[in-house]
Short mmCIF file of C-alpha atoms in Angstrom, two decimals:
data_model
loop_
_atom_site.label_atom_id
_atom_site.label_comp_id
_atom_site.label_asym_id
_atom_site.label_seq_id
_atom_site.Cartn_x
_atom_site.Cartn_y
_atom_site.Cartn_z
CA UNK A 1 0.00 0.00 0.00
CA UNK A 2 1.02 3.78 -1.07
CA UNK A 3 2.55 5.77 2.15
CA UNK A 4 3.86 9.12 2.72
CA UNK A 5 5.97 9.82 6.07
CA UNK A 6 7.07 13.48 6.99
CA UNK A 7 9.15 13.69 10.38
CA UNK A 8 9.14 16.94 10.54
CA UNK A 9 6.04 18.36 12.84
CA UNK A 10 7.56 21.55 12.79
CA UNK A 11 10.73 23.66 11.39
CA UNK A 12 11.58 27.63 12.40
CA UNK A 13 13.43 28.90 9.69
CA UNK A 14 14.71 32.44 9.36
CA UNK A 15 13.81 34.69 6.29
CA UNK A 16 15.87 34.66 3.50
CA UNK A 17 17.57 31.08 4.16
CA UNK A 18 16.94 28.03 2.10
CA UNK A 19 14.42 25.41 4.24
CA UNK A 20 14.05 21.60 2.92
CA UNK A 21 10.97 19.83 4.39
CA UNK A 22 11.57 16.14 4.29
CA UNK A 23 8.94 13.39 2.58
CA UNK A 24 9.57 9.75 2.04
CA UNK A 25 7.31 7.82 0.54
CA UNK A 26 6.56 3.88 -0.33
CA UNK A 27 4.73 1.84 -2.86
CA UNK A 28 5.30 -0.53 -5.33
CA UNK A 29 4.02 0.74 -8.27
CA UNK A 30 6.75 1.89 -10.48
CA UNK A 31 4.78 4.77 -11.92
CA UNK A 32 3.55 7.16 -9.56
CA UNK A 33 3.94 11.15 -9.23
CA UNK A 34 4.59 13.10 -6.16
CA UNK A 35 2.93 16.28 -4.76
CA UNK A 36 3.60 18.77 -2.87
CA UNK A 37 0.93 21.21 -1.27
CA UNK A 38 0.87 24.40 1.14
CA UNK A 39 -2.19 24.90 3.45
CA UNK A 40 -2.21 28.30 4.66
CA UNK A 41 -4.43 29.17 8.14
CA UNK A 42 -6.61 29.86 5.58
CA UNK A 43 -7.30 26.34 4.62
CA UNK A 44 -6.99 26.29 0.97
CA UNK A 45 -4.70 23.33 -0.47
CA UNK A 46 -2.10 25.28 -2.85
CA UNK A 47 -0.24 23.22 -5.71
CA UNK A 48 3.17 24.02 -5.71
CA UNK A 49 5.53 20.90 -7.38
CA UNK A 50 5.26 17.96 -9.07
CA UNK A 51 7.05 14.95 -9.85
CA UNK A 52 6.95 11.75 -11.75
CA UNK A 53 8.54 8.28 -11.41
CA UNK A 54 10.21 8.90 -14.84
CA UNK A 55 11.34 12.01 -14.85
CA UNK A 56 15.08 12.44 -15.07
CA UNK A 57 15.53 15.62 -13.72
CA UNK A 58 14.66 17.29 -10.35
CA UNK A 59 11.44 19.37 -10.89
CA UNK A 60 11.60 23.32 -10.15
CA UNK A 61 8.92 25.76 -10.22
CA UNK A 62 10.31 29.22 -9.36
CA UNK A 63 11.47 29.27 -4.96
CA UNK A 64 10.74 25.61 -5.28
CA UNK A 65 12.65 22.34 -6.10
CA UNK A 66 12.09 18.96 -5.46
CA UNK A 67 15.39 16.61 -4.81
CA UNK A 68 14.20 13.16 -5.63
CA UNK A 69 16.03 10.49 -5.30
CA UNK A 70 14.56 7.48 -6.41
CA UNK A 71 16.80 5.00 -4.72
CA UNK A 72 15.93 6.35 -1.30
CA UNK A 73 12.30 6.93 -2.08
CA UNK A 74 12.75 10.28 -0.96
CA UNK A 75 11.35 13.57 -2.31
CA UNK A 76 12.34 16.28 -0.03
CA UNK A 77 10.83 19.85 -0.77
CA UNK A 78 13.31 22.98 -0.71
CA UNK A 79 12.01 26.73 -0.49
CA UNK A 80 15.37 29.11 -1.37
CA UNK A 81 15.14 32.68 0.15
CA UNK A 82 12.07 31.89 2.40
CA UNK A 83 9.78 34.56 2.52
CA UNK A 84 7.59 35.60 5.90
CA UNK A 85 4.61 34.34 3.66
CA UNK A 86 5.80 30.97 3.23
CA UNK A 87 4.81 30.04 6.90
CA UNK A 88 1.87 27.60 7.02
CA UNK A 89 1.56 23.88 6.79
CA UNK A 90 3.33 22.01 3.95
CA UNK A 91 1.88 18.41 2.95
CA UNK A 92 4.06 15.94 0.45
CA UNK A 93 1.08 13.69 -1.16
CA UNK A 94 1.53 10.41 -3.95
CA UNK A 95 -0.61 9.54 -6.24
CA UNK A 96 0.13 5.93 -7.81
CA UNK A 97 -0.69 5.46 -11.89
CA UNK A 98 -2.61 2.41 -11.76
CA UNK A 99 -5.42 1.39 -9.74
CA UNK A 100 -6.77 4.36 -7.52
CA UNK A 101 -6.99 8.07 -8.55
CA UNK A 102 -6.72 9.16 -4.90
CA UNK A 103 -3.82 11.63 -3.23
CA UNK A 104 -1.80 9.84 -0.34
CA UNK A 105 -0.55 12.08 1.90
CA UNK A 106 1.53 12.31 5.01
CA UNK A 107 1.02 14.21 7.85
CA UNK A 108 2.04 17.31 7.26
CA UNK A 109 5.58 19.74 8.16
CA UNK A 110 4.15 23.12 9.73
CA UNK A 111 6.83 25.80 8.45
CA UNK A 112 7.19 29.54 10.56
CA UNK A 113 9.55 31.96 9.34
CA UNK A 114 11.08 34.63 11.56
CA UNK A 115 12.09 37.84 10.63
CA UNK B 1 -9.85 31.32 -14.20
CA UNK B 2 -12.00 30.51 -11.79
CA UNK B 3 -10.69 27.67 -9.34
CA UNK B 4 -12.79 25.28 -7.24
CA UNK B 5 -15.69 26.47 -5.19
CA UNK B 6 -17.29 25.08 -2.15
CA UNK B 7 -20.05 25.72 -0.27
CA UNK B 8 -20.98 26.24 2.76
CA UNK B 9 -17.65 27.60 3.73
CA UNK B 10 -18.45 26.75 7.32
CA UNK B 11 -21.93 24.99 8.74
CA UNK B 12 -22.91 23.80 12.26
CA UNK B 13 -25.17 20.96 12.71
CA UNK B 14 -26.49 19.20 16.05
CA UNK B 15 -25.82 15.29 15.94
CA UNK B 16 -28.12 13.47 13.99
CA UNK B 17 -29.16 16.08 11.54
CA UNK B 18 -28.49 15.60 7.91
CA UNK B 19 -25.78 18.08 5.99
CA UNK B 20 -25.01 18.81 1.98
CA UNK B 21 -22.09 20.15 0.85
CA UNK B 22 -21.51 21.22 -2.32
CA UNK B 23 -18.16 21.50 -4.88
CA UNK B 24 -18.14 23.66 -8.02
CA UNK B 25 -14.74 22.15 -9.78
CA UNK B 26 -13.32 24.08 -12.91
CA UNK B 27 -14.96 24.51 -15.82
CA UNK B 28 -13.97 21.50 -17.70
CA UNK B 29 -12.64 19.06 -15.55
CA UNK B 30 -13.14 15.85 -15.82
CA UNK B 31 -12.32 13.94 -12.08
CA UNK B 32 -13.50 14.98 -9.06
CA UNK B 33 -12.52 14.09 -5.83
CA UNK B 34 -13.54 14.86 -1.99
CA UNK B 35 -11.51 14.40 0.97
CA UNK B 36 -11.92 14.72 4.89
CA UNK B 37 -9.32 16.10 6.65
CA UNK B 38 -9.74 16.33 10.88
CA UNK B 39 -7.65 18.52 12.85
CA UNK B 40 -4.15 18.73 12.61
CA UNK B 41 -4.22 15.48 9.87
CA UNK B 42 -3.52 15.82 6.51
CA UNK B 43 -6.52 15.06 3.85
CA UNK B 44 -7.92 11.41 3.74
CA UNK B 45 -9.27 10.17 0.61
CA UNK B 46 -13.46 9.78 0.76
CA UNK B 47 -14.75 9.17 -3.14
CA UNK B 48 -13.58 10.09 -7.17
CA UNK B 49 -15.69 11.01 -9.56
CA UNK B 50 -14.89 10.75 -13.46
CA UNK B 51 -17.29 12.70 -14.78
CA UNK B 52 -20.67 11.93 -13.47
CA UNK B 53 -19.61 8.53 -12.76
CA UNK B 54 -18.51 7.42 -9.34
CA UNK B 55 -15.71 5.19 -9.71
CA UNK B 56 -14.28 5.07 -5.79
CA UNK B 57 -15.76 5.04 -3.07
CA UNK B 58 -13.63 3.57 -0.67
CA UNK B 59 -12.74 6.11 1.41
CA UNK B 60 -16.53 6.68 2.47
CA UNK B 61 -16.62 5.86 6.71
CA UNK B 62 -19.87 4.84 6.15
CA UNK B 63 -23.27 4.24 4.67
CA UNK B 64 -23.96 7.51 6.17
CA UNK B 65 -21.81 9.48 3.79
CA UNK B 66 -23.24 10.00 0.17
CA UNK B 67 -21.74 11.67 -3.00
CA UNK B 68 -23.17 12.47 -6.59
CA UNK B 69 -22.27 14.41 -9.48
CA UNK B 70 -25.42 14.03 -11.61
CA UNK B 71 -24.34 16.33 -14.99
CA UNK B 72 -20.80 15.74 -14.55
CA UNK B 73 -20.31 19.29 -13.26
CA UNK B 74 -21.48 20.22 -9.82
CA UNK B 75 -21.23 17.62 -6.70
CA UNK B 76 -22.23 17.05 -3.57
CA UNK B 77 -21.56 15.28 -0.34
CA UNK B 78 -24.11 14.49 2.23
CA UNK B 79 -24.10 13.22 5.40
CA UNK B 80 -26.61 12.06 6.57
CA UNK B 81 -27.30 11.69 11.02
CA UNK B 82 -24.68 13.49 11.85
CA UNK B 83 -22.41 12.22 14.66
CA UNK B 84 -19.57 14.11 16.66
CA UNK B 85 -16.69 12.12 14.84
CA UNK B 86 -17.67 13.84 11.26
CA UNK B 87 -16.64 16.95 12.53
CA UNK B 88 -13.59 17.72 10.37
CA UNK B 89 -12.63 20.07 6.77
CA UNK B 90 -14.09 18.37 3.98
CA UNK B 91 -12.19 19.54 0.97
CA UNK B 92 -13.01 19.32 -2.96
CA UNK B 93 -10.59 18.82 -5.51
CA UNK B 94 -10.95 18.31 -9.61
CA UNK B 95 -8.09 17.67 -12.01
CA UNK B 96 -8.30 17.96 -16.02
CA UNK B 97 -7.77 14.27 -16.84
CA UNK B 98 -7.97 10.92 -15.27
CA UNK B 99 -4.34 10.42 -15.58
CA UNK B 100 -1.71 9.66 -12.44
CA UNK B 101 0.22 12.48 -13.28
CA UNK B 102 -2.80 15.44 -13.30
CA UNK B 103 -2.42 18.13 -10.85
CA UNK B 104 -5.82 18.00 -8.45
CA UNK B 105 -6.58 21.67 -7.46
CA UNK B 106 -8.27 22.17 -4.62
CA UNK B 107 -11.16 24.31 -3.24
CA UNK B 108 -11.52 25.82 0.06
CA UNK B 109 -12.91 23.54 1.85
CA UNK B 110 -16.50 23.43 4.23
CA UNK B 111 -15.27 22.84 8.03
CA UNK B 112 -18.44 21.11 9.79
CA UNK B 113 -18.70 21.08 13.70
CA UNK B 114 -20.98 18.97 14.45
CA UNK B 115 -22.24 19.63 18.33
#
């Protein structure tokens, strides 16, 4: 079965500085794509990154990267030059190719940035 | 665009009464899904739409929780006897495609208390 563990509860990052949240995940399913989301204390789920199985390169969008590394099953999340608005909770989700359409996701890293 | 809608944004029932919630997805999207997510958790899978058909429902606690999507378009979730336990964000999310590798967007998300 498809499972996403973050071990971070919590990280306290100061602005400006580069912050990786960490996400492993499990399944056997050799296609599958990875997901990250930020929930602000608004509520609303916010796309930020995707990956897939395949890819051969480490996906970027903008602030954002994703270091995968496929051997490890690990797809750790890193924010450069945090920002005071990039405080709120950050979920990694997986969402296998066959069978089920669902989102997996793990519990959740709650990032605060200090001025 | 337009992104996901949902509505109520927040509702209050007493146990035992019967709630609706409603998701507007984007214009256009094929899959829809809804997921619960309780306090300090991150989302759990409840059902997927493709279209107006339901293919999975497995994530449904039980016979008292009810989804449709009649046209395709607009869906809701009901609930029907409401007990303490179902108090929680319910959150709607609809990607383009059926594929593994489609981005679900989410909507705002209805937070039910139920007293």
């Amino acid at each position: 079965a498809q499972k996403i563990t973050q071990t971070q509860p919590g990280m306290f990052v100061q602005e400006k500085e580069a912050v990786t949240l960490d996400c492993t995940y499990d399944t056997s399913d050799p296609s599958y794509g990875l997901f990250w989301y930020k929930q602000p204390s608004s509520g609303e789920m916010i796309f930020l990154i995707y990956q897939g199985s395949y890819d051969q390169q480490n996906a970027t969008e903008g602030r954002y990267s994703l270091n995968f590394q496929k051997a490890r099953k690990s797809a750790n999340l890193v924010i450069s030059a945090s920002q005071l608005g990039d405080s709120a909770m950050y979920f990694c989700a997986m969402r296998e190719a066959s069978g089920a359409q669902k989102l997996v996701f793990g519990q959740g890293t709650r990032l605060t940035i200090n001025p | 665009g337009a992104g996901v809608s949902q509505s109520p944004r927040y509702k209050v029932a007493k146990r035992g009464q019967d709630v609706a919630l409603r998701c507007d997805p984007i214009s256009g999207h094929v899959s829809l899904f809804w997921y619960q997510q309780a306090l300090g958790q991150g989302p759990e899978f409840l059902t997927y739409f493709q279209n107006e058909a339901q293919l999975d429902k497995s994530g449904l606690p039980s016979d008292r929780f009810f989804a449709e999507r009649p046209e395709g378009s607009v869906s809701t979730l009901k609930i029907q006897r409401t007990q303490q336990e179902d108090s929680a964000v319910y959150l709607c999310a609809s990607s383009l495609g059926s594929s593994g590798t489609d981005t679900q967007y989410f909507g705002p998300g209805t937070r039910l208390t139920v007293l």
